[in-house]
């Protein structure tokens, strides 16, 4: 009994078990620490993924907001083009009115010129009539003068009577000439007025054509403005489409970032669980190995004592550990009486011995 309690006996076994238990907990604590590091890495991966996802979400919001702002700018430019086009159309309509007014003024000028031309002809006609009337009156007056002179016995072909008649003829010609001159002068004045009206009509025609050209130019400008407005709206639509596509891309990147972070975190957790599990197995194996080594030492010493008593048998010891725990541990130490005597002492520290077999099988 005293030998059993020496360092090679019970105390040795207890020391080995105590050392094994310490190593068991130390190894297991190491596995827990490694697992905690992996858990921290998993949390860090989730935090970084969440931050990256948030940045991508903010990027998506910025993309659509910038796209909406750019589209609004293009829409504003389109409205400006449309307003300019409407203004040009309004000016074109005003020029059309001016062109029509100029044509109306031309028509009035031509009518007035026609009236003046008719008046000029009438002046000549009236002058001719007045001259004819004057000559008729002069002829009658001259006849009266001649008849009176003849009735008085005066020779009408000589002398004073002839002078008087000659003066009467000259007076008739002078008055006729005055009538013709006045008629021609009035006719000339009317013809000048008529020419002025014709020139005004031509100027009004040119003015009307100029207004028409200006109106056409303004309508062309209005069409260009409409094209510009359409182009601006297309640019705005493209900008908005680009923004929505960018938003969708950032949203996908945000989801991918979260998914990647979750996958990384799961991988870290699996590695942590594997580390803890491996550490636990290693710790258990170390403990069992320590216990087995202690039992082996006790068995060898016990057999050595029996050998001293006359027995030459050496017990065989076979050890196998499975992952299942204590219950799957098997020992084979022969049929030594020592095992049977000391099994109650070992039962509190080592697994139950399942089989005993003699030497040689």
mmCIF file of C-alpha atoms in Angstrom:
data_model
loop_
_atom_site.group_PDB
_atom_site.id
_atom_site.type_symbol
_atom_site.label_atom_id
_atom_site.label_comp_id
_atom_site.label_asym_id
_atom_site.label_seq_id
_atom_site.Cartn_x
_atom_site.Cartn_y
_atom_site.Cartn_z
ATOM 1 C CA UNK A 1 0.000 0.000 0.000
ATOM 2 C CA UNK A 2 2.847 2.302 0.762
ATOM 3 C CA UNK A 3 4.354 1.584 -2.598
ATOM 4 C CA UNK A 4 1.101 2.335 -4.261
ATOM 5 C CA UNK A 5 0.963 5.817 -2.675
ATOM 6 C CA UNK A 6 4.455 6.725 -3.902
ATOM 7 C CA UNK A 7 5.113 8.839 -6.870
ATOM 8 C CA UNK A 8 4.776 5.821 -9.085
ATOM 9 C CA UNK A 9 1.541 4.782 -7.408
ATOM 10 C CA UNK A 10 -1.659 6.570 -6.403
ATOM 11 C CA UNK A 11 -0.066 9.961 -5.884
ATOM 12 C CA UNK A 12 1.604 9.621 -9.238
ATOM 13 C CA UNK A 13 -1.739 8.815 -10.795
ATOM 14 C CA UNK A 14 -3.456 11.669 -9.008
ATOM 15 C CA UNK A 15 -0.693 14.016 -10.086
ATOM 16 C CA UNK A 16 -0.990 12.864 -13.660
ATOM 17 C CA UNK A 17 -4.771 13.277 -13.614
ATOM 18 C CA UNK A 18 -4.455 16.717 -12.036
ATOM 19 C CA UNK A 19 -1.889 17.723 -14.625
ATOM 20 C CA UNK A 20 -4.095 16.280 -17.361
ATOM 21 C CA UNK A 21 -7.133 18.192 -16.114
ATOM 22 C CA UNK A 22 -5.079 21.405 -16.024
ATOM 23 C CA UNK A 23 -3.864 20.794 -19.557
ATOM 24 C CA UNK A 24 -7.436 19.939 -20.570
ATOM 25 C CA UNK A 25 -8.799 23.256 -19.351
ATOM 26 C CA UNK A 26 -5.787 25.152 -20.656
ATOM 27 C CA UNK A 27 -6.199 23.646 -24.136
ATOM 28 C CA UNK A 28 -9.935 24.220 -24.019
ATOM 29 C CA UNK A 29 -9.394 27.837 -22.898
ATOM 30 C CA UNK A 30 -6.989 28.285 -25.798
ATOM 31 C CA UNK A 31 -9.683 27.021 -28.149
ATOM 32 C CA UNK A 32 -12.198 29.403 -26.598
ATOM 33 C CA UNK A 33 -9.764 32.284 -27.022
ATOM 34 C CA UNK A 34 -9.147 31.426 -30.657
ATOM 35 C CA UNK A 35 -12.898 31.045 -31.179
ATOM 36 C CA UNK A 36 -13.437 34.439 -29.567
ATOM 37 C CA UNK A 37 -10.915 35.945 -31.996
ATOM 38 C CA UNK A 38 -12.809 34.442 -34.896
ATOM 39 C CA UNK A 39 -16.088 35.714 -33.418
ATOM 40 C CA UNK A 40 -14.551 39.185 -33.144
ATOM 41 C CA UNK A 41 -13.370 38.905 -36.740
ATOM 42 C CA UNK A 42 -16.920 37.891 -37.728
ATOM 43 C CA UNK A 43 -18.359 40.927 -35.927
ATOM 44 C CA UNK A 44 -15.747 43.170 -37.546
ATOM 45 C CA UNK A 45 -16.615 41.738 -40.968
ATOM 46 C CA UNK A 46 -20.288 42.502 -40.356
ATOM 47 C CA UNK A 47 -19.476 46.027 -39.185
ATOM 48 C CA UNK A 48 -17.267 46.717 -42.198
ATOM 49 C CA UNK A 49 -19.840 45.193 -44.555
ATOM 50 C CA UNK A 50 -22.593 47.283 -42.980
ATOM 51 C CA UNK A 51 -20.492 50.446 -43.315
ATOM 52 C CA UNK A 52 -19.665 49.648 -46.946
ATOM 53 C CA UNK A 53 -23.314 48.838 -47.625
ATOM 54 C CA UNK A 54 -24.327 52.162 -46.083
ATOM 55 C CA UNK A 55 -21.843 54.007 -48.293
ATOM 56 C CA UNK A 56 -23.251 52.244 -51.339
ATOM 57 C CA UNK A 57 -26.792 53.117 -50.246
ATOM 58 C CA UNK A 58 -25.770 56.753 -49.849
ATOM 59 C CA UNK A 59 -24.147 56.534 -53.278
ATOM 60 C CA UNK A 60 -27.424 55.192 -54.694
ATOM 61 C CA UNK A 61 -29.361 58.089 -53.141
ATOM 62 C CA UNK A 62 -26.816 60.601 -54.438
ATOM 63 C CA UNK A 63 -26.980 59.087 -57.917
ATOM 64 C CA UNK A 64 -30.757 59.390 -58.208
ATOM 65 C CA UNK A 65 -30.790 62.861 -56.620
ATOM 66 C CA UNK A 66 -28.086 64.114 -58.974
ATOM 67 C CA UNK A 67 -29.914 62.518 -61.883
ATOM 68 C CA UNK A 68 -33.160 64.235 -60.894
ATOM 69 C CA UNK A 69 -31.358 67.560 -60.512
ATOM 70 C CA UNK A 70 -29.697 67.164 -63.911
ATOM 71 C CA UNK A 71 -32.995 66.192 -65.488
ATOM 72 C CA UNK A 72 -34.623 69.272 -63.924
ATOM 73 C CA UNK A 73 -31.877 71.457 -65.430
ATOM 74 C CA UNK A 74 -32.446 69.941 -68.866
ATOM 75 C CA UNK A 75 -36.213 70.367 -68.458
ATOM 76 C CA UNK A 76 -35.656 74.019 -67.550
ATOM 77 C CA UNK A 77 -33.529 74.475 -70.666
ATOM 78 C CA UNK A 78 -36.251 72.755 -72.698
ATOM 79 C CA UNK A 79 -38.864 75.160 -71.326
ATOM 80 C CA UNK A 80 -36.593 78.077 -72.182
ATOM 81 C CA UNK A 81 -36.320 76.814 -75.744
ATOM 82 C CA UNK A 82 -40.087 76.390 -75.922
ATOM 83 C CA UNK A 83 -40.710 79.871 -74.550
ATOM 84 C CA UNK A 84 -38.248 81.292 -77.070
ATOM 85 C CA UNK A 85 -40.013 79.355 -79.797
ATOM 86 C CA UNK A 86 -43.397 80.695 -78.736
ATOM 87 C CA UNK A 87 -42.004 84.218 -78.669
ATOM 88 C CA UNK A 88 -40.607 83.753 -82.166
ATOM 89 C CA UNK A 89 -43.917 82.390 -83.369
ATOM 90 C CA UNK A 90 -45.661 85.389 -81.821
ATOM 91 C CA UNK A 91 -43.242 87.769 -83.553
ATOM 92 C CA UNK A 92 -43.710 85.849 -86.796
ATOM 93 C CA UNK A 93 -47.454 86.291 -86.498
ATOM 94 C CA UNK A 94 -46.953 89.987 -85.834
ATOM 95 C CA UNK A 95 -44.739 90.219 -88.916
ATOM 96 C CA UNK A 96 -47.427 88.436 -90.913
ATOM 97 C CA UNK A 97 -49.860 91.100 -89.769
ATOM 98 C CA UNK A 98 -47.367 93.815 -90.720
ATOM 99 C CA UNK A 99 -46.870 92.188 -94.127
ATOM 100 C CA UNK A 100 -50.609 92.082 -94.705
ATOM 101 C CA UNK A 101 -50.918 95.685 -93.544
ATOM 102 C CA UNK A 102 -48.173 96.741 -95.960
ATOM 103 C CA UNK A 103 -50.025 94.995 -98.785
ATOM 104 C CA UNK A 104 -53.195 96.787 -97.778
ATOM 105 C CA UNK A 105 -51.346 100.095 -97.799
ATOM 106 C CA UNK A 106 -49.975 99.185 -101.214
ATOM 107 C CA UNK A 107 -53.477 98.558 -102.471
ATOM 108 C CA UNK A 108 -54.638 101.909 -101.120
ATOM 109 C CA UNK A 109 -51.645 103.629 -102.713
ATOM 110 C CA UNK A 110 -52.409 102.039 -106.064
ATOM 111 C CA UNK A 111 -56.043 103.024 -105.811
ATOM 112 C CA UNK A 112 -55.083 106.576 -104.959
ATOM 113 C CA UNK A 113 -52.610 106.596 -107.855
ATOM 114 C CA UNK A 114 -55.366 105.429 -110.165
ATOM 115 C CA UNK A 115 -57.693 108.145 -108.927
ATOM 116 C CA UNK A 116 -54.996 110.776 -109.366
ATOM 117 C CA UNK A 117 -54.287 109.467 -112.860
ATOM 118 C CA UNK A 118 -57.954 109.763 -113.723
ATOM 119 C CA UNK A 119 -57.952 113.291 -112.293
ATOM 120 C CA UNK A 120 -54.955 114.174 -114.450
ATOM 121 C CA UNK A 121 -56.829 113.033 -117.547
ATOM 122 C CA UNK A 122 -59.874 114.925 -116.423
ATOM 123 C CA UNK A 123 -57.839 118.085 -115.955
ATOM 124 C CA UNK A 124 -56.669 117.870 -119.563
ATOM 125 C CA UNK A 125 -60.171 117.188 -120.745
ATOM 126 C CA UNK A 126 -61.596 120.080 -118.756
ATOM 127 C CA UNK A 127 -58.824 122.340 -119.952
ATOM 128 C CA UNK A 128 -59.538 121.422 -123.538
ATOM 129 C CA UNK A 129 -63.226 122.037 -123.020
ATOM 130 C CA UNK A 130 -62.556 125.379 -121.325
ATOM 131 C CA UNK A 131 -60.168 126.352 -124.103
ATOM 132 C CA UNK A 132 -62.717 125.347 -126.729
ATOM 133 C CA UNK A 133 -65.391 127.339 -124.968
ATOM 134 C CA UNK A 134 -63.089 130.324 -124.705
ATOM 135 C CA UNK A 135 -62.229 130.153 -128.390
ATOM 136 C CA UNK A 136 -65.912 129.900 -129.241
ATOM 137 C CA UNK A 137 -66.689 132.907 -127.096
ATOM 138 C CA UNK A 138 -63.728 134.787 -128.603
ATOM 139 C CA UNK A 139 -64.791 133.885 -132.113
ATOM 140 C CA UNK A 140 -68.320 135.217 -131.396
ATOM 141 C CA UNK A 141 -66.913 138.373 -129.830
ATOM 142 C CA UNK A 142 -64.603 138.917 -132.813
ATOM 143 C CA UNK A 143 -67.535 138.413 -135.136
ATOM 144 C CA UNK A 144 -69.543 140.977 -133.257
ATOM 145 C CA UNK A 145 -66.643 143.417 -133.469
ATOM 146 C CA UNK A 146 -66.296 142.859 -137.194
ATOM 147 C CA UNK A 147 -70.016 143.163 -137.806
ATOM 148 C CA UNK A 148 -70.231 146.393 -135.841
ATOM 149 C CA UNK A 149 -67.329 147.866 -137.761
ATOM 150 C CA UNK A 150 -68.862 146.875 -141.070
ATOM 151 C CA UNK A 151 -72.216 148.307 -140.111
ATOM 152 C CA UNK A 152 -70.556 151.634 -139.389
ATOM 153 C CA UNK A 153 -69.055 151.672 -142.861
ATOM 154 C CA UNK A 154 -65.513 150.997 -141.736
ATOM 155 C CA UNK A 155 -63.194 148.761 -143.701
ATOM 156 C CA UNK A 156 -62.667 145.739 -141.517
ATOM 157 C CA UNK A 157 -59.623 144.561 -143.454
ATOM 158 C CA UNK A 158 -57.470 147.608 -142.700
ATOM 159 C CA UNK A 159 -56.864 150.282 -140.267
ATOM 160 C CA UNK A 160 -57.963 150.324 -136.688
ATOM 161 C CA UNK A 161 -60.610 147.701 -137.095
ATOM 162 C CA UNK A 162 -58.032 145.273 -138.298
ATOM 163 C CA UNK A 163 -55.818 146.076 -135.338
ATOM 164 C CA UNK A 164 -58.715 145.602 -132.963
ATOM 165 C CA UNK A 165 -59.567 142.275 -134.468
ATOM 166 C CA UNK A 166 -55.910 141.271 -134.348
ATOM 167 C CA UNK A 167 -55.782 142.211 -130.658
ATOM 168 C CA UNK A 168 -58.942 140.181 -130.055
ATOM 169 C CA UNK A 169 -57.340 137.180 -131.729
ATOM 170 C CA UNK A 170 -54.196 137.584 -129.663
ATOM 171 C CA UNK A 171 -56.270 137.873 -126.480
ATOM 172 C CA UNK A 172 -58.160 134.695 -127.380
ATOM 173 C CA UNK A 173 -54.864 132.866 -127.997
ATOM 174 C CA UNK A 174 -53.384 134.192 -124.794
ATOM 175 C CA UNK A 175 -56.383 133.127 -122.748
ATOM 176 C CA UNK A 176 -56.412 129.729 -124.459
ATOM 177 C CA UNK A 177 -52.735 129.328 -123.727
ATOM 178 C CA UNK A 178 -53.344 130.222 -120.066
ATOM 179 C CA UNK A 179 -56.098 127.622 -119.895
ATOM 180 C CA UNK A 180 -53.824 124.983 -121.474
ATOM 181 C CA UNK A 181 -50.914 125.921 -119.199
ATOM 182 C CA UNK A 182 -53.074 125.722 -116.067
ATOM 183 C CA UNK A 183 -54.474 122.374 -117.171
ATOM 184 C CA UNK A 184 -51.010 121.002 -117.977
ATOM 185 C CA UNK A 185 -49.620 122.315 -114.702
ATOM 186 C CA UNK A 186 -52.386 120.674 -112.732
ATOM 187 C CA UNK A 187 -51.978 117.510 -114.793
ATOM 188 C CA UNK A 188 -48.225 117.466 -114.080
ATOM 189 C CA UNK A 189 -48.851 117.948 -110.355
ATOM 190 C CA UNK A 190 -51.337 115.102 -110.360
ATOM 191 C CA UNK A 191 -48.981 112.875 -112.299
ATOM 192 C CA UNK A 192 -46.219 113.593 -109.760
ATOM 193 C CA UNK A 193 -48.585 112.621 -106.957
ATOM 194 C CA UNK A 194 -49.563 109.504 -108.862
ATOM 195 C CA UNK A 195 -45.890 108.568 -109.277
ATOM 196 C CA UNK A 196 -45.320 109.081 -105.564
ATOM 197 C CA UNK A 197 -48.182 106.764 -104.773
ATOM 198 C CA UNK A 198 -46.802 104.203 -107.160
ATOM 199 C CA UNK A 199 -43.420 104.452 -105.476
ATOM 200 C CA UNK A 200 -45.129 104.118 -102.092
ATOM 201 C CA UNK A 201 -46.908 101.016 -103.353
ATOM 202 C CA UNK A 202 -43.598 99.517 -104.442
ATOM 203 C CA UNK A 203 -42.032 100.351 -101.068
ATOM 204 C CA UNK A 204 -45.023 98.827 -99.296
ATOM 205 C CA UNK A 205 -44.687 95.716 -101.437
ATOM 206 C CA UNK A 206 -41.015 95.437 -100.463
ATOM 207 C CA UNK A 207 -41.910 96.068 -96.832
ATOM 208 C CA UNK A 208 -44.498 93.302 -96.973
ATOM 209 C CA UNK A 209 -41.971 90.902 -98.482
ATOM 210 C CA UNK A 210 -39.437 91.803 -95.808
ATOM 211 C CA UNK A 211 -42.005 91.128 -93.107
ATOM 212 C CA UNK A 212 -42.798 87.802 -94.718
ATOM 213 C CA UNK A 213 -39.114 86.841 -94.810
ATOM 214 C CA UNK A 214 -38.702 87.898 -91.188
ATOM 215 C CA UNK A 215 -41.785 85.877 -90.238
ATOM 216 C CA UNK A 216 -40.389 82.807 -92.003
ATOM 217 C CA UNK A 217 -37.058 83.251 -90.258
ATOM 218 C CA UNK A 218 -38.794 83.485 -86.917
ATOM 219 C CA UNK A 219 -40.819 80.384 -87.654
ATOM 220 C CA UNK A 220 -37.608 78.583 -88.590
ATOM 221 C CA UNK A 221 -36.085 79.794 -85.332
ATOM 222 C CA UNK A 222 -39.172 78.504 -83.522
ATOM 223 C CA UNK A 223 -38.651 75.097 -85.141
ATOM 224 C CA UNK A 224 -35.015 75.135 -84.044
ATOM 225 C CA UNK A 225 -36.192 76.008 -80.527
ATOM 226 C CA UNK A 226 -38.584 73.069 -80.623
ATOM 227 C CA UNK A 227 -35.730 70.804 -81.711
ATOM 228 C CA UNK A 228 -33.589 72.211 -78.903
ATOM 229 C CA UNK A 229 -36.375 71.595 -76.384
ATOM 230 C CA UNK A 230 -36.747 68.012 -77.614
ATOM 231 C CA UNK A 231 -32.988 67.482 -77.391
ATOM 232 C CA UNK A 232 -32.912 68.878 -73.845
ATOM 233 C CA UNK A 233 -35.711 66.553 -72.764
ATOM 234 C CA UNK A 234 -33.931 63.583 -74.307
ATOM 235 C CA UNK A 235 -30.756 64.574 -72.478
ATOM 236 C CA UNK A 236 -32.767 64.850 -69.266
ATOM 237 C CA UNK A 237 -34.279 61.403 -69.813
ATOM 238 C CA UNK A 238 -30.820 59.959 -70.476
ATOM 239 C CA UNK A 239 -29.475 61.621 -67.340
ATOM 240 C CA UNK A 240 -32.346 60.220 -65.260
ATOM 241 C CA UNK A 241 -31.937 56.773 -66.830
ATOM 242 C CA UNK A 242 -28.216 56.871 -66.077
ATOM 243 C CA UNK A 243 -29.017 57.866 -62.501
ATOM 244 C CA UNK A 244 -31.507 55.022 -62.051
ATOM 245 C CA UNK A 245 -29.014 52.555 -63.495
ATOM 246 C CA UNK A 246 -26.343 53.892 -61.154
ATOM 247 C CA UNK A 247 -28.779 53.684 -58.267
ATOM 248 C CA UNK A 248 -29.575 50.067 -59.152
ATOM 249 C CA UNK A 249 -25.864 49.270 -59.397
ATOM 250 C CA UNK A 250 -25.126 50.857 -56.020
ATOM 251 C CA UNK A 251 -28.093 49.009 -54.509
ATOM 252 C CA UNK A 252 -26.728 45.727 -55.876
ATOM 253 C CA UNK A 253 -23.281 46.586 -54.517
ATOM 254 C CA UNK A 254 -24.889 47.364 -51.155
ATOM 255 C CA UNK A 255 -26.625 43.980 -51.105
ATOM 256 C CA UNK A 256 -23.439 42.240 -52.250
ATOM 257 C CA UNK A 257 -21.465 43.988 -49.507
ATOM 258 C CA UNK A 258 -23.935 42.798 -46.860
ATOM 259 C CA UNK A 259 -24.000 39.286 -48.329
ATOM 260 C CA UNK A 260 -20.216 39.167 -48.511
ATOM 261 C CA UNK A 261 -19.955 40.387 -44.926
ATOM 262 C CA UNK A 262 -22.455 37.794 -43.753
ATOM 263 C CA UNK A 263 -20.615 35.050 -45.627
ATOM 264 C CA UNK A 264 -17.305 36.201 -44.172
ATOM 265 C CA UNK A 265 -18.847 36.348 -40.695
ATOM 266 C CA UNK A 266 -20.297 32.840 -41.120
ATOM 267 C CA UNK A 267 -16.915 31.588 -42.293
ATOM 268 C CA UNK A 268 -15.215 33.169 -39.276
ATOM 269 C CA UNK A 269 -17.854 31.658 -36.951
ATOM 270 C CA UNK A 270 -17.346 28.235 -38.528
ATOM 271 C CA UNK A 271 -13.592 28.577 -38.078
ATOM 272 C CA UNK A 272 -14.176 29.655 -34.474
ATOM 273 C CA UNK A 273 -16.458 26.678 -33.845
ATOM 274 C CA UNK A 274 -13.920 24.390 -35.521
ATOM 275 C CA UNK A 275 -11.153 25.879 -33.382
ATOM 276 C CA UNK A 276 -13.166 25.358 -30.180
ATOM 277 C CA UNK A 277 -14.156 21.841 -31.226
ATOM 278 C CA UNK A 278 -10.592 20.934 -32.186
ATOM 279 C CA UNK A 279 -9.265 22.378 -28.941
ATOM 280 C CA UNK A 280 -11.853 20.410 -26.981
ATOM 281 C CA UNK A 281 -10.903 17.186 -28.751
ATOM 282 C CA UNK A 282 -7.204 17.875 -28.287
ATOM 283 C CA UNK A 283 -7.814 18.704 -24.602
ATOM 284 C CA UNK A 284 -9.859 15.500 -24.122
ATOM 285 C CA UNK A 285 -7.256 13.422 -25.934
ATOM 286 C CA UNK A 286 -4.496 14.935 -23.792
ATOM 287 C CA UNK A 287 -6.431 14.195 -20.603
ATOM 288 C CA UNK A 288 -7.133 10.624 -21.618
ATOM 289 C CA UNK A 289 -3.529 10.135 -22.652
ATOM 290 C CA UNK A 290 -2.364 11.441 -19.291
ATOM 291 C CA UNK A 291 -4.770 9.141 -17.444
ATOM 292 C CA UNK A 292 -3.799 6.200 -19.626
ATOM 293 C CA UNK A 293 -0.105 6.818 -19.004
ATOM 294 C CA UNK A 294 -0.774 6.965 -15.221
ATOM 295 C CA UNK A 295 -2.768 3.747 -15.312
ATOM 296 C CA UNK A 296 -0.059 2.076 -17.333
ATOM 297 C CA UNK A 297 2.524 3.054 -14.729
ATOM 298 C CA UNK A 298 0.392 1.689 -11.920
ATOM 299 C CA UNK A 299 -0.269 -1.539 -13.777
ATOM 300 C CA UNK A 300 3.375 -2.063 -14.557
ATOM 301 C CA UNK A 301 4.341 -1.491 -10.950
ATOM 302 C CA UNK A 302 1.621 -3.793 -9.665
ATOM 303 C CA UNK A 303 2.684 -6.553 -11.966
ATOM 304 C CA UNK A 304 6.232 -6.015 -10.960
ATOM 305 C CA UNK A 305 5.140 -6.633 -7.353
ATOM 306 C CA UNK A 306 3.363 -9.821 -8.297
ATOM 307 C CA UNK A 307 6.434 -10.897 -10.171
ATOM 308 C CA UNK A 308 8.311 -10.604 -6.967
ATOM 309 C CA UNK A 309 5.760 -12.979 -5.442
ATOM 310 C CA UNK A 310 6.444 -15.654 -7.969
ATOM 311 C CA UNK A 311 4.264 -14.733 -10.933
ATOM 312 C CA UNK A 312 6.003 -14.175 -14.247
ATOM 313 C CA UNK A 313 2.990 -13.011 -16.232
ATOM 314 C CA UNK A 314 3.155 -9.485 -17.729
ATOM 315 C CA UNK A 315 -0.286 -7.968 -18.333
ATOM 316 C CA UNK A 316 -0.922 -6.568 -21.796
ATOM 317 C CA UNK A 317 -2.400 -3.082 -22.067
ATOM 318 C CA UNK A 318 -4.171 -1.853 -25.190
ATOM 319 C CA UNK A 319 -5.719 1.655 -25.342
ATOM 320 C CA UNK A 320 -8.013 3.210 -27.919
ATOM 321 C CA UNK A 321 -9.918 6.543 -27.774
ATOM 322 C CA UNK A 322 -12.899 7.432 -29.975
ATOM 323 C CA UNK A 323 -14.533 10.805 -30.364
ATOM 324 C CA UNK A 324 -17.550 9.687 -28.381
ATOM 325 C CA UNK A 325 -16.053 10.376 -24.963
ATOM 326 C CA UNK A 326 -15.305 8.309 -21.875
ATOM 327 C CA UNK A 327 -17.730 5.521 -22.649
ATOM 328 C CA UNK A 328 -15.924 4.548 -25.849
ATOM 329 C CA UNK A 329 -12.554 4.129 -24.195
ATOM 330 C CA UNK A 330 -11.470 0.459 -24.044
ATOM 331 C CA UNK A 331 -8.709 -1.150 -22.080
ATOM 332 C CA UNK A 332 -7.339 -4.675 -22.183
ATOM 333 C CA UNK A 333 -4.997 -5.466 -19.312
ATOM 334 C CA UNK A 334 -5.128 -9.237 -19.115
ATOM 335 C CA UNK A 335 -6.702 -11.156 -16.227
ATOM 336 C CA UNK A 336 -4.342 -9.891 -13.547
ATOM 337 C CA UNK A 337 -5.806 -10.029 -10.052
ATOM 338 C CA UNK A 338 -4.282 -6.665 -9.405
ATOM 339 C CA UNK A 339 -6.729 -5.008 -11.775
ATOM 340 C CA UNK A 340 -9.574 -6.742 -10.112
ATOM 341 C CA UNK A 341 -8.349 -5.752 -6.660
ATOM 342 C CA UNK A 342 -7.653 -2.107 -7.561
ATOM 343 C CA UNK A 343 -10.464 -1.480 -10.065
ATOM 344 C CA UNK A 344 -12.582 0.194 -7.399
ATOM 345 C CA UNK A 345 -9.736 2.613 -6.756
ATOM 346 C CA UNK A 346 -9.327 3.469 -10.455
ATOM 347 C CA UNK A 347 -13.022 3.722 -11.211
ATOM 348 C CA UNK A 348 -13.277 7.263 -9.879
ATOM 349 C CA UNK A 349 -10.553 8.476 -12.218
ATOM 350 C CA UNK A 350 -10.521 6.351 -15.362
ATOM 351 C CA UNK A 351 -13.119 4.736 -17.575
ATOM 352 C CA UNK A 352 -14.546 1.390 -16.773
ATOM 353 C CA UNK A 353 -12.507 -1.483 -18.074
ATOM 354 C CA UNK A 354 -14.655 -3.228 -20.642
ATOM 355 C CA UNK A 355 -12.588 -6.327 -21.349
ATOM 356 C CA UNK A 356 -9.962 -8.446 -19.714
ATOM 357 C CA UNK A 357 -8.014 -10.920 -21.738
ATOM 358 C CA UNK A 358 -5.278 -13.288 -20.815
ATOM 359 C CA UNK A 359 -1.835 -13.400 -22.213
ATOM 360 C CA UNK A 360 -1.591 -14.731 -25.662
ATOM 361 C CA UNK A 361 -5.278 -14.063 -26.483
#
